[in-house]
PDB file of C-alpha atoms in Angstrom:
ATOM      1  CA  MET D   9     -10.226  22.710  43.061  1.00  0.00           C
ATOM      2  CA  THR D  10     -12.666  23.822  40.411  1.00  0.00           C
ATOM      3  CA  ALA D  11     -11.600  24.265  36.873  1.00  0.00           C
ATOM      4  CA  ARG D  12     -13.372  25.873  33.875  1.00  0.00           C
ATOM      5  CA  GLY D  13     -12.827  25.531  29.990  1.00  0.00           C
ATOM      6  CA  VAL D  14     -14.548  25.228  26.811  1.00  0.00           C
ATOM      7  CA  PHE D  15     -14.744  22.050  24.328  1.00  0.00           C
ATOM      8  CA  TYR D  16     -14.776  23.137  20.882  1.00  0.00           C
ATOM      9  CA  VAL D  17     -15.764  20.345  18.400  1.00  0.00           C
ATOM     10  CA  HIS D  18     -14.961  22.038  15.027  1.00  0.00           C
ATOM     11  CA  SER D  19     -16.004  19.309  12.646  1.00  0.00           C
ATOM     12  CA  ALA D  20     -17.322  15.785  13.223  1.00  0.00           C
ATOM     13  CA  PRO D  21     -19.599  13.232  11.173  1.00  0.00           C
ATOM     14  CA  PRO D  22     -23.092  13.505  12.298  1.00  0.00           C
ATOM     15  CA  ALA D  23     -22.774   9.735  13.174  1.00  0.00           C
ATOM     16  CA  LEU D  24     -20.318  10.446  15.634  1.00  0.00           C
ATOM     17  CA  SER D  25     -22.133  12.858  17.661  1.00  0.00           C
ATOM     18  CA  PRO D  26     -23.636  10.997  20.195  1.00  0.00           C
ATOM     19  CA  HIS D  27     -20.299   9.177  20.953  1.00  0.00           C
ATOM     20  CA  ILE D  28     -18.581  12.600  21.283  1.00  0.00           C
ATOM     21  CA  GLU D  29     -21.380  13.473  24.063  1.00  0.00           C
ATOM     22  CA  TRP D  30     -20.830  10.055  25.751  1.00  0.00           C
ATOM     23  CA  ALA D  31     -17.180  10.392  25.846  1.00  0.00           C
ATOM     24  CA  ALA D  32     -17.412  13.897  27.324  1.00  0.00           C
ATOM     25  CA  ALA D  33     -19.795  12.501  29.893  1.00  0.00           C
ATOM     26  CA  GLY D  34     -17.830   9.919  30.880  1.00  0.00           C
ATOM     27  CA  VAL D  35     -14.972  12.621  31.652  1.00  0.00           C
ATOM     28  CA  LEU D  36     -17.219  15.057  33.104  1.00  0.00           C
ATOM     29  CA  GLY D  37     -19.205  12.473  35.327  1.00  0.00           C
ATOM     30  CA  VAL D  38     -22.428  14.239  34.074  1.00  0.00           C
ATOM     31  CA  PRO D  39     -24.829  13.593  31.280  1.00  0.00           C
ATOM     32  CA  VAL D  40     -23.702  15.786  28.188  1.00  0.00           C
ATOM     33  CA  SER D  41     -26.199  16.918  25.348  1.00  0.00           C
ATOM     34  CA  LEU D  42     -24.595  19.233  22.939  1.00  0.00           C
ATOM     35  CA  GLU D  43     -26.073  21.367  20.484  1.00  0.00           C
ATOM     36  CA  TRP D  44     -25.154  20.264  17.375  1.00  0.00           C
ATOM     37  CA  ALA D  45     -25.077  22.730  14.294  1.00  0.00           C
ATOM     38  CA  ASP D  46     -23.778  22.493  10.490  1.00  0.00           C
ATOM     39  CA  GLN D  47     -20.168  23.343   9.799  1.00  0.00           C
ATOM     40  CA  PRO D  48     -20.084  25.461   6.759  1.00  0.00           C
ATOM     41  CA  ALA D  49     -16.239  24.978   6.408  1.00  0.00           C
ATOM     42  CA  ALA D  50     -16.713  21.159   6.053  1.00  0.00           C
ATOM     43  CA  PRO D  51     -20.427  20.285   4.483  1.00  0.00           C
ATOM     44  CA  GLY D  52     -21.762  17.158   5.768  1.00  0.00           C
ATOM     45  CA  THR D  53     -20.014  17.639   9.214  1.00  0.00           C
ATOM     46  CA  LEU D  54     -21.381  19.172  12.515  1.00  0.00           C
ATOM     47  CA  ARG D  55     -20.049  21.513  14.963  1.00  0.00           C
ATOM     48  CA  ALA D  56     -20.654  22.037  18.890  1.00  0.00           C
ATOM     49  CA  GLU D  57     -19.533  24.095  21.736  1.00  0.00           C
ATOM     50  CA  LEU D  58     -19.512  23.287  25.446  1.00  0.00           C
ATOM     51  CA  HIS D  59     -18.615  25.395  28.200  1.00  0.00           C
ATOM     52  CA  TRP D  60     -17.538  22.961  31.241  1.00  0.00           C
ATOM     53  CA  GLU D  61     -16.741  23.256  34.826  1.00  0.00           C
ATOM     54  CA  GLY D  62     -14.858  20.439  36.629  1.00  0.00           C
ATOM     55  CA  LYS D  63     -11.787  19.395  38.260  1.00  0.00           C
ATOM     56  CA  ALA D  64      -8.284  20.523  37.039  1.00  0.00           C
ATOM     57  CA  GLY D  65      -7.177  18.136  34.360  1.00  0.00           C
ATOM     58  CA  THR D  66     -10.493  17.748  32.704  1.00  0.00           C
ATOM     59  CA  ALA D  67      -9.334  19.199  29.345  1.00  0.00           C
ATOM     60  CA  ALA D  68      -6.548  16.491  29.473  1.00  0.00           C
ATOM     61  CA  GLY D  69      -9.105  13.799  29.998  1.00  0.00           C
ATOM     62  CA  ILE D  70     -11.474  14.981  27.322  1.00  0.00           C
ATOM     63  CA  THR D  71      -8.571  15.172  24.706  1.00  0.00           C
ATOM     64  CA  SER D  72      -7.445  11.813  25.992  1.00  0.00           C
ATOM     65  CA  ALA D  73     -10.785  10.395  25.273  1.00  0.00           C
ATOM     66  CA  LEU D  74     -11.022  11.782  21.802  1.00  0.00           C
ATOM     67  CA  ARG D  75      -7.471  11.709  20.253  1.00  0.00           C
ATOM     68  CA  ASN D  76      -7.732   8.221  18.378  1.00  0.00           C
ATOM     69  CA  TRP D  77     -11.027   9.631  16.548  1.00  0.00           C
ATOM     70  CA  LYS D  78      -9.342  10.617  13.276  1.00  0.00           C
ATOM     71  CA  LEU D  79     -12.470  12.108  11.746  1.00  0.00           C
ATOM     72  CA  LEU D  80     -12.735  14.998  14.471  1.00  0.00           C
ATOM     73  CA  ARG D  81     -11.304  18.416  14.747  1.00  0.00           C
ATOM     74  CA  PHE D  82     -11.592  19.708  18.092  1.00  0.00           C
ATOM     75  CA  GLU D  83      -9.957  22.055  20.848  1.00  0.00           C
ATOM     76  CA  VAL D  84     -10.446  21.922  24.570  1.00  0.00           C
ATOM     77  CA  THR D  85      -9.305  25.068  26.761  1.00  0.00           C
ATOM     78  CA  GLU D  86      -8.817  24.747  30.470  1.00  0.00           C
ATOM     79  CA  ASP D  87      -8.447  28.181  32.297  1.00  0.00           C
ATOM     80  CA  PRO D  88      -5.527  28.474  35.119  1.00  0.00           C
ATOM     81  CA  THR D  89      -6.428  27.493  38.785  1.00  0.00           C
ATOM     82  CA  PRO D  90      -4.130  28.188  41.645  1.00  0.00           C
ATOM     83  CA  GLY D  91      -1.246  25.873  41.208  1.00  0.00           C
ATOM     84  CA  CYS D  92      -2.072  24.884  37.456  1.00  0.00           C
ATOM     85  CA  ASP D  93      -1.468  27.012  34.171  1.00  0.00           C
ATOM     86  CA  GLY D  94      -4.155  27.394  31.534  1.00  0.00           C
ATOM     87  CA  ILE D  95      -3.813  24.948  28.735  1.00  0.00           C
ATOM     88  CA  ARG D  96      -5.139  24.420  25.220  1.00  0.00           C
ATOM     89  CA  TYR D  97      -5.416  21.097  23.302  1.00  0.00           C
ATOM     90  CA  SER D  98      -5.808  21.249  19.615  1.00  0.00           C
ATOM     91  CA  PHE D  99      -6.517  18.108  17.399  1.00  0.00           C
ATOM     92  CA  THR D 100      -6.709  17.760  13.729  1.00  0.00           C
ATOM     93  CA  PRO D 101      -7.025  14.235  11.876  1.00  0.00           C
ATOM     94  CA  THR D 102      -3.598  15.228   9.723  1.00  0.00           C
ATOM     95  CA  LEU D 103      -1.605  16.599  12.664  1.00  0.00           C
ATOM     96  CA  GLY D 104      -2.923  14.832  15.919  1.00  0.00           C
ATOM     97  CA  VAL D 105      -2.729  16.661  19.241  1.00  0.00           C
ATOM     98  CA  PHE D 106      -1.032  19.795  19.841  1.00  0.00           C
ATOM     99  CA  MET D 107      -0.650  20.938  23.937  1.00  0.00           C
ATOM    100  CA  GLY D 108       0.185  24.561  24.691  1.00  0.00           C
ATOM    101  CA  VAL D 109       0.392  26.053  28.305  1.00  0.00           C
ATOM    102  CA  ILE D 110      -1.465  29.387  27.993  1.00  0.00           C
ATOM    103  CA  GLY D 111       0.036  32.230  30.290  1.00  0.00           C
ATOM    104  CA  ALA D 112      -1.992  34.897  31.919  1.00  0.00           C
ATOM    105  CA  ASN D 113      -1.905  37.259  28.999  1.00  0.00           C
ATOM    106  CA  GLY D 114      -3.339  34.417  26.633  1.00  0.00           C
ATOM    107  CA  ASP D 115       0.187  33.610  25.080  1.00  0.00           C
ATOM    108  CA  ILE D 116       1.633  30.112  24.585  1.00  0.00           C
ATOM    109  CA  MET D 117       4.404  29.615  27.081  1.00  0.00           C
ATOM    110  CA  VAL D 118       7.295  27.127  25.609  1.00  0.00           C
ATOM    111  CA  PRO D 119       9.092  25.255  27.963  1.00  0.00           C
ATOM    112  CA  GLU D 120      12.921  25.873  28.144  1.00  0.00           C
ATOM    113  CA  ASP D 121      13.781  22.130  27.376  1.00  0.00           C
ATOM    114  CA  ARG D 122      11.329  22.300  24.299  1.00  0.00           C
ATOM    115  CA  LEU D 123      13.231  25.338  23.317  1.00  0.00           C
ATOM    116  CA  ARG D 124      16.371  23.785  23.495  1.00  0.00           C
ATOM    117  CA  ALA D 125      15.289  20.452  21.637  1.00  0.00           C
ATOM    118  CA  ALA D 126      14.087  22.695  18.802  1.00  0.00           C
ATOM    119  CA  MET D 127      17.571  24.576  18.709  1.00  0.00           C
ATOM    120  CA  ALA D 128      19.341  21.279  18.669  1.00  0.00           C
ATOM    121  CA  ASN D 129      17.182  19.635  15.977  1.00  0.00           C
ATOM    122  CA  ALA D 130      18.001  22.937  13.706  1.00  0.00           C
ATOM    123  CA  ALA D 131      21.505  22.914  14.657  1.00  0.00           C
ATOM    124  CA  VAL D 132      22.227  19.320  13.072  1.00  0.00           C
ATOM    125  CA  GLY D 133      20.012  20.035  10.036  1.00  0.00           C
ATOM    126  CA  LYS D 134      16.912  17.920  10.943  1.00  0.00           C
ATOM    127  CA  THR D 135      14.721  20.902  10.357  1.00  0.00           C
ATOM    128  CA  THR D 136      14.966  25.004  10.420  1.00  0.00           C
ATOM    129  CA  LEU D 137      14.383  26.973  13.842  1.00  0.00           C
ATOM    130  CA  GLU D 138      11.522  28.553  12.115  1.00  0.00           C
ATOM    131  CA  ILE D 139       9.525  25.327  11.363  1.00  0.00           C
ATOM    132  CA  GLU D 140      10.393  24.125  15.032  1.00  0.00           C
ATOM    133  CA  LEU D 141       9.272  27.302  16.535  1.00  0.00           C
ATOM    134  CA  ASP D 142       6.097  27.347  14.572  1.00  0.00           C
ATOM    135  CA  ARG D 143       5.484  23.649  15.832  1.00  0.00           C
ATOM    136  CA  LEU D 144       6.020  24.750  19.497  1.00  0.00           C
ATOM    137  CA  LEU D 145       3.602  27.818  19.141  1.00  0.00           C
ATOM    138  CA  GLY D 146       0.878  25.619  17.513  1.00  0.00           C
ATOM    139  CA  THR D 147       1.106  27.346  14.004  1.00  0.00           C
ATOM    140  CA  PRO D 148       0.205  24.380  11.888  1.00  0.00           C
ATOM    141  CA  TRP D 149      -2.889  23.570  13.991  1.00  0.00           C
ATOM    142  CA  ASP D 150      -4.114  27.287  14.211  1.00  0.00           C
ATOM    143  CA  ASN D 151      -3.760  27.257  10.235  1.00  0.00           C
ATOM    144  CA  GLU D 152      -5.884  24.145   9.896  1.00  0.00           C
ATOM    145  CA  LEU D 153      -8.389  24.942  12.482  1.00  0.00           C
ATOM    146  CA  GLU D 154      -9.017  28.791  11.801  1.00  0.00           C
ATOM    147  CA  PRO D 155     -11.610  28.244   9.067  1.00  0.00           C
ATOM    148  CA  PHE D 156     -13.397  26.038  11.199  1.00  0.00           C
ATOM    149  CA  ARG D 157     -13.200  28.525  14.147  1.00  0.00           C
ATOM    150  CA  ARG D 158     -14.608  31.185  11.876  1.00  0.00           C
ATOM    151  CA  ALA D 159     -17.289  29.297  10.709  1.00  0.00           C
ATOM    152  CA  GLY D 160     -18.525  28.942  14.168  1.00  0.00           C
ATOM    153  CA  ASP D 161     -18.965  32.638  15.102  1.00  0.00           C
ATOM    154  CA  GLY D 162     -22.009  33.506  16.751  1.00  0.00           C
ATOM    155  CA  ALA D 163     -22.726  30.007  17.767  1.00  0.00           C
ATOM    156  CA  PRO D 164     -24.945  29.424  20.796  1.00  0.00           C
ATOM    157  CA  VAL D 165     -23.148  29.210  24.210  1.00  0.00           C
ATOM    158  CA  ARG D 166     -23.985  26.553  26.915  1.00  0.00           C
ATOM    159  CA  TRP D 167     -22.557  25.905  30.363  1.00  0.00           C
ATOM    160  CA  LEU D 168     -22.385  22.559  31.784  1.00  0.00           C
ATOM    161  CA  HIS D 169     -21.046  21.821  35.589  1.00  0.00           C
ATOM    162  CA  ALA D 170     -19.576  18.698  36.478  1.00  0.00           C
ATOM    163  CA  ALA D 171     -20.520  16.532  39.324  1.00  0.00           C
ATOM    164  CA  VAL D 172     -17.789  17.002  41.889  1.00  0.00           C
TER     165      VAL D 172
END
């Protein structure tokens, strides 16, 4: 089953750029050469974008390969395929990884057990329901990444097809 998605590197130190390409290549199974550009939202860092095609689960693989690199901000999306929902992973150094299942209309779909846990945490006073729902929807990640996303408007787009 072929899946498609986008890998957005929102900010990375220049010294990490070849390592990011190698990590993505290791997941995709083909060489990766990203077109790096300055990231105006964080001077001294770079940004890149890669449209990819590969097997289902590739977004999770890319995220797993990069999730411990504390100097990166990135997102990886994977479009839905038969039998698999769409998904978005977001990563920031301060928040770590967010994973959201994406419905056909583009909304984040929150599983029932996660909603019940949020309600239980709010009921016992560990947090508020508003804070829990914001976390389930990825609001803190969106708030932190939005300036980096806007700085990439108009960036070039490349497609990369994985070896299958």
